[in-house]
Amino acid sequence: MQIQDLPYPDPGVPDARSGPRFLWWLFRNQLGGQLKSLAWGLLHFASVAALPFCVGVAVQAVVDRSGTGLALAGGLLALACVGNAVGDTFLHRTAITNWITAAARVQQLLARKAAHLGSALTRRVAAGEVVAVSTGDVEKIGWFVEALSRFTAALVTIVLVCVGLLVYQPALGVVVAVGLPALALAVLPLLPRATRRADTQREKAGRATELASDTVAGLRVLRGIGGEELFLDRYRSASQEVRHAAVRSARMWSLISAIQVLLPGLLLIAVVWYGVGLAREGRITVGELVTVYSSVMVLTYPLRHFEEIAMAYSFSRPSAKRAAGVLSLQRPTDTAGSRAADVPSGDLYDPQTGLLVPAGLLTAVVCGDPDAAGLLAERLGGHPSQEGTSVLLGGVPLDELPLDSARTAVLVQDKDPVLLSGTLRELLDVPASGVVRPEAALAAAQCDDVLAALVQGSLDATDPMDARITERGRSLSGGQRQRLALARSLITDPEALVLDEPTSAVDSHTEARIAQGVRELRAGRTTVVFTSSPLLLDRADRVVFLHDGEAVAVGAHRELVRTEPRYRAVVTRETDDEAALNRSVAVNDVLQELEEIEEKA
């Protein structure tokens, strides 16, 4: 896989049982790229390791006053330099390719999992954690995948050089062959502590990211209640904890780096001291001493990759663990689509609450608990966040349909819809039946003032459809964002449309016009609206009142207001004293009617 071939047609099914297993799965799926990187890495490191031998041959040629030997050394040196340059260039190219393609694979897997879980994802994992996994964690995972092949090439080179020195000059080769593994393994006792500190830093950074994400998302509300400083103080405290953890982690890694510099220096001193003695005794030549010394000095370069792979694994392991945690999440009622990929039609029925939504009607649902209403809306869409009995559409369980078919049949717009950045045309370019035009949907959602605001806020767009919407629609008011999201939902024209508080941020006059527009545009289609607004309820074909998770009353809005005290309390938001007073008045009216009947009798 090359960078220009991204994205992957199919990123595969990851092994998400643990972080190390996930890293191993990534490595196996990039075996071709890893082997290419290993081959170029061997050429690069072998060329670097050959430089001391060339220098040794040249020195010995000068001592022997051999022109042929000097020419041979020059040719070998030139060949080693070419191999070094070519190997280093293509090693960097293939290693970065491995990094980017691994990161892209992980991001595709995370995006696919988010689309699969829907709104259930943020109920089980904090939104900030998802952001941290898909950004910083992906980068660290890619770093480990990229460093692995270079480390392998460095390891093979060190082994080959040690064997070569043993054959070339056994007396000094033994010192090097014993000393280099000791250098490589000297930092192992420090790695567990460094890994724990890196884990702590990652956890604190994740919490700080979650806090920052939640603060930015709720900044408008925080400003309204004057709570910015409170949350900013919390973020300052969290960021200071991250800084302290990062400093403690850096201290440990600086100690490891210092050891990686100190020990090779001590080995060089030992080689020189012992080699000078051998040269005085005539057991080795000056060229051989220079060759062995230069080899040890040059091998400090591939030895640095031992430190890098240890650091990369220490940082990527917790990142891989978190990524695997997200990728291992499953839909509570996922049956992998045991039915054919057909879109059913008919009544929408929830056995758990007894809610029945007749086909082709606008049904309003009143629920005193907003959280319970949100969970029911998710369940009606066929992707609940909790286990339970499947919702039926035309008698077909939605959980037994392929996910794409279920979401085509029932579209759920939650109470906090997200607007992606881009032009309005791109925002409204969604999978749709083609029956509802964007102009009709925008008109039904009463978006005239929104379109005017978009044109005024755009520098070069005269057509509202070409006007750009900022990230999450932050340049728009809450009511404007809500109406654009409603228009987007209306354009899709699903078999059943579920709207959770679609007009909670608009004024009453606009709300009345939206209620009429939605009723006319969705005529003959199944529509469910979770609301407690009398304006919407009065225009619904039927109203269902839920109490304690059960449908307890069905009828017209005005009828339920008169006959159902609990419904009236939710819709009119009357207090307990007002409810008691209304009940008292009702009782007195009944008593008066009875007295009048007795008098007439």
Coordinates of C-alpha atoms in Angstrom, one line a residue:
M1 CA 0.0 0.0 0.0
Q2 CA 1.4 3.4 -1.1
I3 CA 0.3 6.8 0.2
Q4 CA -1.4 7.7 -3.1
D5 CA -3.5 4.5 -2.8
L6 CA -5.1 5.6 0.5
P7 CA -7.8 5.2 1.8
Y8 CA -7.9 1.4 2.1
P9 CA -10.7 -0.2 0.3
D10 CA -11.1 -2.3 3.4
P11 CA -9.0 -1.6 6.5
G12 CA -9.6 -5.2 7.8
V13 CA -10.9 -6.6 11.1
P14 CA -8.5 -5.7 13.9
D15 CA -7.4 -7.8 16.8
A16 CA -8.6 -5.6 19.5
R17 CA -8.2 -7.9 22.5
S18 CA -5.3 -5.9 23.8
G19 CA -2.8 -3.2 22.9
P20 CA 0.1 -5.4 22.0
R21 CA -2.1 -7.7 19.9
F22 CA -3.4 -4.7 18.0
L23 CA 0.2 -3.6 17.3
W24 CA 1.1 -7.1 16.1
W25 CA -2.0 -7.1 13.9
L26 CA -0.9 -3.8 12.3
F27 CA 2.6 -5.2 11.7
R28 CA 1.2 -8.3 10.0
N29 CA -1.0 -6.3 7.8
Q30 CA 2.0 -4.2 6.7
L31 CA 4.4 -7.0 6.2
G32 CA 5.3 -6.0 2.6
G33 CA 6.1 -2.4 3.6
Q34 CA 8.1 -3.6 6.7
L35 CA 10.2 -6.0 4.5
K36 CA 11.0 -3.2 2.1
S37 CA 12.0 -0.9 4.9
L38 CA 14.1 -3.7 6.4
A39 CA 15.9 -4.2 3.1
W40 CA 16.7 -0.5 2.6
G41 CA 17.7 -0.3 6.3
L42 CA 20.1 -3.2 5.9
L43 CA 21.7 -1.4 2.9
H44 CA 22.0 1.8 4.9
F45 CA 23.4 0.4 8.1
A46 CA 25.7 -2.1 6.3
S47 CA 27.1 0.8 4.3
V48 CA 27.7 2.8 7.5
A49 CA 29.3 -0.2 9.2
A50 CA 31.6 -0.7 6.2
L51 CA 33.1 2.7 6.4
P52 CA 35.5 1.8 9.3
F53 CA 36.7 -1.2 7.3
C54 CA 37.5 1.1 4.3
V55 CA 39.3 3.5 6.6
G56 CA 41.3 0.7 8.1
V57 CA 42.3 -0.6 4.7
A58 CA 43.4 3.0 3.7
V59 CA 45.5 3.5 6.8
Q60 CA 47.1 0.1 6.4
A61 CA 47.8 0.9 2.7
V62 CA 49.5 4.2 3.8
V63 CA 51.6 2.3 6.3
D64 CA 52.6 -0.3 3.7
R65 CA 53.1 2.4 1.1
S66 CA 50.7 0.5 -1.2
G67 CA 49.1 2.5 -4.0
T68 CA 46.9 -0.4 -5.1
G69 CA 45.6 -0.8 -1.5
L70 CA 44.9 2.9 -1.3
A71 CA 43.0 2.8 -4.6
L72 CA 41.0 -0.2 -3.4
A73 CA 40.2 1.6 -0.1
G74 CA 39.0 4.7 -2.1
G75 CA 36.8 2.6 -4.3
L76 CA 35.3 0.7 -1.4
L77 CA 34.8 4.0 0.5
A78 CA 32.9 5.5 -2.6
L79 CA 30.8 2.4 -2.9
A80 CA 29.9 2.5 0.9
C81 CA 29.0 6.2 0.6
V82 CA 26.7 5.5 -2.4
G83 CA 25.0 2.6 -0.5
N84 CA 24.7 4.9 2.5
A85 CA 23.0 7.6 0.6
V86 CA 20.7 5.4 -1.4
G87 CA 19.8 3.2 1.6
D88 CA 19.1 6.2 3.9
T89 CA 16.9 7.9 1.3
F90 CA 14.7 4.9 0.6
L91 CA 14.7 3.8 4.2
H92 CA 13.3 7.1 5.2
R93 CA 10.7 6.9 2.3
T94 CA 9.5 3.4 3.2
A95 CA 9.5 4.0 6.9
I96 CA 7.4 7.2 6.6
T97 CA 5.1 5.3 4.2
N98 CA 4.7 2.7 6.9
W99 CA 3.9 5.4 9.5
I100 CA 1.3 7.2 7.4
T101 CA -0.4 4.0 6.1
A102 CA -0.6 2.6 9.6
A103 CA -2.1 5.8 11.0
A104 CA -4.5 5.9 8.1
R105 CA -5.6 2.3 8.7
V106 CA -6.2 3.1 12.4
Q107 CA -8.2 6.2 11.6
Q108 CA -10.3 4.3 9.1
L109 CA -11.0 1.7 11.7
L110 CA -12.0 4.3 14.3
A111 CA -14.2 6.1 11.7
R112 CA -15.9 2.8 10.8
K113 CA -16.5 2.0 14.4
A114 CA -17.9 5.4 15.1
A115 CA -20.3 5.1 12.2
H116 CA -21.3 1.6 13.3
L117 CA -22.0 2.6 16.9
G118 CA -23.7 5.9 16.2
S119 CA -24.6 8.0 19.2
A120 CA -24.0 5.0 21.4
L121 CA -20.3 5.6 21.1
T122 CA -20.2 8.9 23.1
R123 CA -22.4 7.3 25.7
R124 CA -19.8 4.6 26.4
V125 CA -16.6 6.6 25.6
A126 CA -16.1 10.3 26.3
A127 CA -16.0 12.5 23.2
G128 CA -12.6 13.9 24.3
E129 CA -11.2 10.4 24.6
V130 CA -12.3 9.6 21.0
V131 CA -10.6 12.8 19.8
A132 CA -7.4 11.9 21.7
V133 CA -7.4 8.4 20.3
S134 CA -8.0 9.5 16.7
T135 CA -5.3 12.2 16.8
G136 CA -2.4 11.8 19.3
D137 CA -2.7 8.1 19.8
V138 CA -2.8 7.4 16.1
E139 CA 0.4 9.3 15.7
K140 CA 2.2 7.3 18.4
I141 CA 1.0 4.0 17.0
G142 CA 2.3 5.0 13.6
W143 CA 5.6 6.0 15.1
F144 CA 6.1 2.5 16.6
V145 CA 5.2 0.8 13.3
E146 CA 7.6 3.1 11.5
A147 CA 10.5 2.5 14.0
L148 CA 10.1 -1.3 14.1
S149 CA 11.7 -2.0 10.7
R150 CA 14.6 0.4 11.3
F151 CA 15.3 -1.2 14.7
T152 CA 15.2 -4.6 13.0
A153 CA 17.7 -3.5 10.4
A154 CA 20.0 -2.0 13.1
L155 CA 19.8 -5.2 15.2
V156 CA 20.8 -7.4 12.2
T157 CA 23.6 -5.0 11.3
I158 CA 25.1 -5.1 14.8
V159 CA 25.0 -8.9 14.9
L160 CA 26.7 -9.0 11.4
V161 CA 29.4 -6.5 12.5
C162 CA 30.1 -8.5 15.7
V163 CA 30.4 -11.7 13.7
G164 CA 32.6 -9.9 11.2
L165 CA 34.9 -8.5 13.9
L166 CA 35.3 -11.9 15.5
V167 CA 36.4 -13.3 12.1
Y168 CA 38.5 -10.2 11.2
Q169 CA 40.3 -9.7 14.5
P170 CA 39.3 -12.3 17.2
A171 CA 41.2 -10.7 20.1
L172 CA 39.4 -7.3 19.8
G173 CA 36.2 -8.9 18.3
V174 CA 35.5 -10.7 21.6
V175 CA 35.6 -7.5 23.5
V176 CA 33.1 -5.9 21.1
A177 CA 30.9 -8.9 20.8
V178 CA 30.6 -9.0 24.6
G179 CA 30.3 -5.3 25.1
L180 CA 27.7 -4.4 22.5
P181 CA 24.9 -6.7 23.9
A182 CA 25.7 -5.4 27.4
L183 CA 25.2 -1.9 26.1
A184 CA 21.9 -2.8 24.4
L185 CA 20.6 -4.5 27.5
A186 CA 21.9 -2.1 30.1
V187 CA 18.8 0.1 30.0
L188 CA 16.3 -2.7 30.3
P189 CA 15.9 -2.3 34.1
L190 CA 14.9 1.3 33.6
L191 CA 12.3 0.6 30.9
P192 CA 9.4 -0.5 33.2
R193 CA 9.6 2.7 35.2
A194 CA 9.9 4.8 32.0
T195 CA 6.8 3.0 30.6
R196 CA 4.8 3.6 33.8
R197 CA 5.6 7.3 33.7
A198 CA 4.7 7.4 30.0
D199 CA 1.4 5.7 30.8
T200 CA 0.7 8.3 33.5
Q201 CA 1.5 11.1 31.2
R202 CA -0.8 9.7 28.5
E203 CA -3.7 9.3 31.0
K204 CA -3.4 12.8 32.3
A205 CA -3.1 14.2 28.8
G206 CA -6.2 12.3 27.8
R207 CA -8.2 13.7 30.7
A208 CA -7.0 17.2 29.9
T209 CA -8.0 16.7 26.2
E210 CA -11.5 15.5 27.4
L211 CA -11.9 18.5 29.6
A212 CA -10.8 20.9 26.9
S213 CA -13.1 19.3 24.3
D214 CA -16.1 19.5 26.7
T215 CA -15.3 23.1 27.7
V216 CA -15.1 24.3 24.1
A217 CA -18.3 22.5 23.2
G218 CA -20.1 24.1 26.1
L219 CA -18.4 27.5 25.9
R220 CA -21.6 29.4 24.9
V221 CA -23.5 28.0 27.9
L222 CA -20.5 28.7 30.2
R223 CA -20.4 32.3 29.1
G224 CA -24.1 32.6 29.7
I225 CA -23.7 31.5 33.4
G226 CA -20.3 33.1 33.9
G227 CA -18.6 29.8 34.4
E228 CA -15.6 30.3 32.0
E229 CA -13.1 31.0 34.7
L230 CA -14.1 28.0 36.8
F231 CA -13.6 25.6 33.9
L232 CA -10.4 27.4 32.8
D233 CA -9.0 26.9 36.3
R234 CA -9.8 23.2 36.0
Y235 CA -8.1 23.0 32.7
R236 CA -5.1 24.9 34.0
S237 CA -4.8 22.5 36.9
A238 CA -5.2 19.5 34.5
S239 CA -2.5 20.9 32.1
Q240 CA -0.1 21.5 35.0
E241 CA -0.6 17.8 36.0
V242 CA 0.3 16.9 32.4
R243 CA 3.4 19.1 32.5
H244 CA 4.6 17.5 35.8
A245 CA 4.0 14.0 34.4
A246 CA 5.8 15.0 31.2
V247 CA 8.8 16.3 33.1
R248 CA 9.0 13.1 35.2
S249 CA 8.8 11.0 32.1
A250 CA 11.4 13.1 30.3
R251 CA 13.8 12.8 33.2
M252 CA 13.7 9.0 32.9
W253 CA 14.2 9.1 29.2
S254 CA 17.1 11.6 29.6
L255 CA 18.7 9.1 32.0
I256 CA 18.3 6.3 29.4
S257 CA 19.8 8.6 26.8
A258 CA 22.7 9.5 29.0
I259 CA 23.4 5.8 29.6
Q260 CA 23.3 5.2 25.9
V261 CA 26.0 7.8 25.5
L262 CA 28.2 6.9 28.5
L263 CA 28.4 3.1 28.0
P264 CA 29.5 3.2 24.3
G265 CA 32.2 5.8 25.4
L266 CA 33.5 3.4 28.0
L267 CA 33.5 0.6 25.5
L268 CA 35.6 2.7 23.1
I269 CA 38.1 3.4 25.9
A270 CA 38.3 -0.3 26.7
V271 CA 38.8 -1.2 23.0
V272 CA 41.5 1.5 22.5
W273 CA 43.4 0.6 25.7
Y274 CA 43.3 -3.1 24.9
G275 CA 44.0 -2.6 21.2
V276 CA 47.1 -0.4 21.8
G277 CA 48.5 -3.1 24.0
L278 CA 47.9 -5.7 21.3
A279 CA 49.5 -3.4 18.7
R280 CA 52.6 -2.9 20.9
E281 CA 52.9 -6.6 21.2
G282 CA 52.6 -6.9 17.4
R283 CA 49.5 -9.1 17.6
I284 CA 47.5 -6.7 15.4
T285 CA 48.3 -4.1 12.8
V286 CA 47.6 -0.4 13.0
G287 CA 45.0 -0.7 10.3
E288 CA 43.2 -3.5 12.2
L289 CA 43.2 -1.3 15.4
V290 CA 41.7 1.6 13.4
T291 CA 39.1 -0.6 11.8
V292 CA 37.9 -2.1 15.1
Y293 CA 37.9 1.3 16.8
S294 CA 36.0 3.0 14.0
S295 CA 33.5 0.1 13.9
V296 CA 32.7 0.5 17.6
M297 CA 32.4 4.2 17.2
V298 CA 30.1 3.9 14.1
L299 CA 27.9 1.2 15.9
T300 CA 26.8 3.8 18.4
Y301 CA 24.5 5.1 15.6
P302 CA 22.5 1.8 15.1
L303 CA 22.6 1.4 18.9
R304 CA 20.5 4.6 19.3
H305 CA 17.6 2.7 17.6
F306 CA 17.4 0.5 20.6
E307 CA 16.5 3.5 22.7
E308 CA 14.1 4.7 20.0
I309 CA 12.2 1.5 19.8
A310 CA 11.9 1.3 23.6
M311 CA 10.6 4.8 23.7
A312 CA 8.2 4.2 20.8
Y313 CA 6.8 1.1 22.3
S314 CA 6.4 2.7 25.7
F315 CA 4.4 5.5 24.2
S316 CA 2.5 3.5 21.7
R317 CA 1.4 0.6 24.0
P318 CA -1.1 2.7 26.1
S319 CA -2.2 4.4 22.8
A320 CA -2.8 1.0 21.2
K321 CA -4.6 -0.1 24.3
R322 CA -7.0 2.8 24.1
A323 CA -7.5 2.4 20.4
A324 CA -8.2 -1.3 20.9
G325 CA -10.7 -0.4 23.7
V326 CA -12.7 1.7 21.3
L327 CA -12.4 -0.8 18.4
S328 CA -13.6 -3.6 20.7
L329 CA -16.9 -1.9 21.5
Q330 CA -20.0 -3.6 20.0
R331 CA -23.6 -2.6 19.5
P332 CA -25.7 -4.2 22.3
T333 CA -28.1 -5.8 19.9
D334 CA -26.0 -6.4 16.8
T335 CA -27.1 -9.5 15.0
A336 CA -25.0 -8.9 11.9
G337 CA -28.2 -8.5 9.8
S338 CA -29.8 -11.9 9.6
R339 CA -32.5 -10.6 7.3
A340 CA -32.3 -9.4 3.7
A341 CA -31.2 -5.9 3.0
D342 CA -34.7 -4.6 2.4
V343 CA -36.3 -1.4 3.8
P344 CA -39.6 -2.4 5.5
S345 CA -42.6 -0.1 5.9
G346 CA -45.5 0.0 8.2
D347 CA -46.2 0.9 11.9
L348 CA -43.3 1.6 14.2
Y349 CA -43.7 -0.2 17.5
D350 CA -41.6 -0.4 20.6
P351 CA -42.5 -3.4 22.8
Q352 CA -40.5 -2.2 25.7
T353 CA -42.7 1.0 26.2
G354 CA -45.8 0.0 24.3
L355 CA -45.3 3.0 22.0
L356 CA -47.1 2.6 18.7
V357 CA -46.5 5.0 15.8
P358 CA -49.0 4.4 13.0
A359 CA -47.6 4.6 9.5
G360 CA -48.1 7.9 7.6
L361 CA -49.0 9.9 10.7
L362 CA -47.3 12.6 12.7
T363 CA -47.0 11.3 16.2
A364 CA -45.8 13.4 19.1
V365 CA -44.3 11.7 22.2
V366 CA -44.3 13.4 25.6
C367 CA -41.9 12.1 28.2
G368 CA -41.1 13.8 31.4
D369 CA -37.5 12.5 31.5
P370 CA -35.3 13.9 28.7
D371 CA -32.7 11.1 29.2
A372 CA -35.4 8.5 28.8
A373 CA -36.7 10.2 25.7
G374 CA -33.2 10.2 24.2
L375 CA -32.7 6.5 24.8
L376 CA -36.1 5.7 23.3
A377 CA -35.3 7.8 20.2
E378 CA -32.0 5.8 19.8
R379 CA -34.0 2.5 20.2
L380 CA -36.5 3.6 17.6
G381 CA -33.6 4.1 15.2
G382 CA -32.4 0.5 15.6
H383 CA -29.0 1.4 17.3
P384 CA -29.7 1.5 21.0
S385 CA -26.9 2.0 23.6
Q386 CA -28.4 -0.5 25.9
E387 CA -29.6 -4.1 25.5
G388 CA -33.4 -4.5 25.2
T389 CA -36.2 -5.7 23.0
S390 CA -35.9 -4.7 19.4
V391 CA -38.2 -2.1 17.9
L392 CA -40.5 -3.3 15.0
L393 CA -41.1 -1.6 11.8
G394 CA -43.9 -3.2 9.9
G395 CA -43.5 -6.2 12.1
V396 CA -39.8 -6.6 11.2
P397 CA -37.2 -6.3 14.1
L398 CA -34.8 -3.5 13.2
D399 CA -32.0 -5.3 15.0
E400 CA -32.2 -8.1 12.5
L401 CA -31.8 -5.8 9.5
P402 CA -28.3 -4.9 8.1
L403 CA -27.3 -1.6 9.8
D404 CA -27.5 0.4 6.5
S405 CA -31.0 -0.8 5.9
A406 CA -32.1 0.0 9.4
R407 CA -30.7 3.5 9.2
T408 CA -32.2 4.0 5.8
A409 CA -35.6 3.0 7.1
V410 CA -35.5 5.1 10.3
L411 CA -33.6 8.3 10.7
V412 CA -33.0 9.7 14.2
Q413 CA -32.1 13.4 14.7
D414 CA -31.0 13.8 18.3
K415 CA -31.4 17.0 20.4
D416 CA -27.9 18.2 19.7
P417 CA -27.2 17.6 16.0
V418 CA -23.8 18.4 14.6
L419 CA -23.1 20.6 11.6
L420 CA -19.9 19.8 9.7
S421 CA -17.8 22.6 8.3
G422 CA -18.2 23.3 4.6
T423 CA -20.7 25.0 2.3
L424 CA -24.4 24.7 2.8
R425 CA -24.6 22.7 -0.4
E426 CA -22.2 20.2 1.0
L427 CA -24.1 20.1 4.3
L428 CA -27.3 19.2 2.5
D429 CA -25.6 16.7 0.2
V430 CA -26.8 13.6 2.1
P431 CA -28.2 10.2 1.0
A432 CA -31.9 11.0 0.2
S433 CA -34.8 9.6 -1.8
G434 CA -34.7 12.7 -4.1
V435 CA -38.4 13.4 -3.5
V436 CA -37.7 16.4 -1.1
R437 CA -35.8 19.2 -2.7
P438 CA -33.4 21.3 -0.5
E439 CA -35.5 24.4 -1.2
A440 CA -38.6 22.7 0.2
A441 CA -36.8 21.4 3.2
L442 CA -35.3 24.8 4.0
A443 CA -38.6 26.4 3.7
A444 CA -40.4 23.9 6.0
A445 CA -37.6 24.4 8.6
Q446 CA -38.1 28.2 8.3
C447 CA -34.4 28.9 7.3
D448 CA -35.0 32.1 5.4
D449 CA -33.2 34.2 8.0
V450 CA -30.4 31.6 8.3
L451 CA -29.7 31.8 4.5
A452 CA -29.6 35.6 4.7
A453 CA -27.2 35.4 7.7
L454 CA -24.9 33.0 5.8
V455 CA -24.8 35.3 2.7
Q456 CA -24.0 38.4 4.9
G457 CA -21.3 36.5 6.7
S458 CA -19.6 35.3 3.5
L459 CA -17.1 37.4 1.6
D460 CA -17.6 36.0 -1.9
A461 CA -20.8 34.0 -1.9
T462 CA -24.0 35.4 -3.4
D463 CA -25.8 32.1 -3.4
P464 CA -26.6 30.9 0.1
M465 CA -25.9 27.3 -1.0
D466 CA -22.2 28.3 -1.6
A467 CA -21.9 30.1 1.8
R468 CA -19.5 28.4 4.2
I469 CA -20.5 27.1 7.6
T470 CA -17.8 27.2 10.2
E471 CA -16.9 24.1 12.4
R472 CA -20.0 22.8 14.2
G473 CA -21.8 25.9 12.9
R474 CA -20.3 28.0 15.7
S475 CA -21.0 31.3 13.8
L476 CA -24.7 30.6 13.9
S477 CA -27.1 30.8 16.9
G478 CA -28.5 27.6 18.5
G479 CA -31.8 28.1 16.8
Q480 CA -30.2 28.6 13.4
R481 CA -28.1 25.4 13.8
Q482 CA -31.2 23.5 14.9
R483 CA -33.2 24.6 11.8
L484 CA -30.4 23.7 9.4
A485 CA -30.1 20.3 11.0
L486 CA -33.9 19.8 10.7
A487 CA -33.7 20.7 7.0
R488 CA -31.0 18.2 6.5
S489 CA -33.1 15.5 8.1
L490 CA -36.1 16.4 6.0
I491 CA -34.2 16.1 2.8
T492 CA -33.3 12.5 3.5
D493 CA -37.0 11.7 3.4
P494 CA -36.7 8.4 5.3
E495 CA -39.6 5.9 5.8
A496 CA -39.7 7.0 9.4
L497 CA -38.2 10.2 10.8
V498 CA -37.6 10.6 14.6
L499 CA -37.0 14.1 15.8
D500 CA -35.8 14.7 19.4
E501 CA -36.8 18.2 20.5
P502 CA -36.3 19.8 17.1
T503 CA -37.5 23.3 18.1
S504 CA -36.2 23.7 21.6
A505 CA -34.0 26.7 20.6
V506 CA -36.5 28.7 18.5
D507 CA -39.1 31.2 19.4
S508 CA -42.8 30.4 19.6
H509 CA -43.8 32.1 16.3
T510 CA -41.1 30.3 14.3
E511 CA -41.9 27.1 16.2
A512 CA -45.5 27.3 15.0
R513 CA -44.5 27.8 11.4
I514 CA -42.0 24.9 11.6
A515 CA -44.7 22.6 13.0
Q516 CA -47.0 23.4 10.1
G517 CA -44.1 23.1 7.6
V518 CA -43.0 19.7 8.9
R519 CA -46.6 18.4 8.9
E520 CA -47.2 19.4 5.3
L521 CA -43.8 18.2 4.0
R522 CA -44.1 14.9 5.8
A523 CA -47.7 14.2 4.8
G524 CA -48.2 10.5 4.3
R525 CA -44.9 9.6 5.9
T526 CA -44.2 8.3 9.4
T527 CA -42.9 11.0 11.7
V528 CA -42.2 10.9 15.5
V529 CA -41.5 14.1 17.4
F530 CA -40.3 14.0 21.0
T531 CA -41.4 17.3 22.5
S532 CA -43.4 19.0 25.2
S533 CA -44.2 22.1 23.2
P534 CA -47.9 22.8 23.0
L535 CA -47.5 24.3 19.5
L536 CA -46.0 21.1 18.1
L537 CA -48.4 18.8 20.1
D538 CA -51.5 20.7 18.9
R539 CA -50.5 20.0 15.3
A540 CA -49.7 16.3 15.7
D541 CA -52.2 13.6 14.5
R542 CA -51.9 11.8 17.8
V543 CA -50.0 12.3 21.0
V544 CA -48.6 9.5 23.2
F545 CA -47.7 10.2 26.8
L546 CA -45.0 8.1 28.5
H547 CA -44.8 7.8 32.2
D548 CA -42.2 5.7 34.1
G549 CA -41.1 4.1 30.8
E550 CA -44.6 3.1 29.6
A551 CA -47.2 4.6 27.2
V552 CA -50.1 5.4 29.6
A553 CA -52.2 7.7 27.4
V554 CA -53.0 8.3 23.7
G555 CA -55.1 11.0 22.2
A556 CA -55.2 14.5 20.9
H557 CA -53.3 17.2 22.7
R558 CA -56.3 19.2 24.0
E559 CA -58.1 16.1 25.1
L560 CA -55.1 14.9 27.1
V561 CA -54.7 18.3 28.7
R562 CA -58.3 18.0 30.0
T563 CA -58.3 14.3 31.0
E564 CA -54.7 13.4 32.1
P565 CA -53.3 15.5 35.0
R566 CA -49.8 14.0 34.6
Y567 CA -49.7 15.0 31.0
R568 CA -50.9 18.5 31.8
A569 CA -48.2 18.8 34.4
V570 CA -45.4 18.0 31.9
V571 CA -46.8 20.1 29.1
T572 CA -47.8 23.2 31.0
R573 CA -45.0 22.8 33.6
E574 CA -47.3 23.4 36.4
T575 CA -46.0 23.0 40.0
D576 CA -47.3 20.6 42.6
D577 CA -49.3 23.4 44.3
E578 CA -50.8 24.3 41.0
A579 CA -51.6 20.7 40.2
A580 CA -53.3 20.3 43.7
L581 CA -55.3 23.5 43.1
N582 CA -56.4 22.2 39.7
R583 CA -57.5 18.9 41.2
S584 CA -59.4 20.7 43.9
V585 CA -61.2 22.9 41.4
A586 CA -62.0 19.8 39.4
V587 CA -63.4 18.0 42.4
N588 CA -65.5 21.1 43.4
D589 CA -66.9 21.2 39.8
V590 CA -67.9 17.5 40.1
L591 CA -69.5 18.1 43.5
Q592 CA -71.5 21.1 42.1
E593 CA -72.7 19.0 39.2
L594 CA -73.9 16.3 41.6
E595 CA -75.7 18.8 43.8
E596 CA -77.4 20.2 40.7
I597 CA -78.5 16.7 39.6
E598 CA -79.9 16.0 43.1
E599 CA -81.8 19.2 43.2
K600 CA -83.4 18.5 39.8
A601 CA -84.3 15.0 41.0

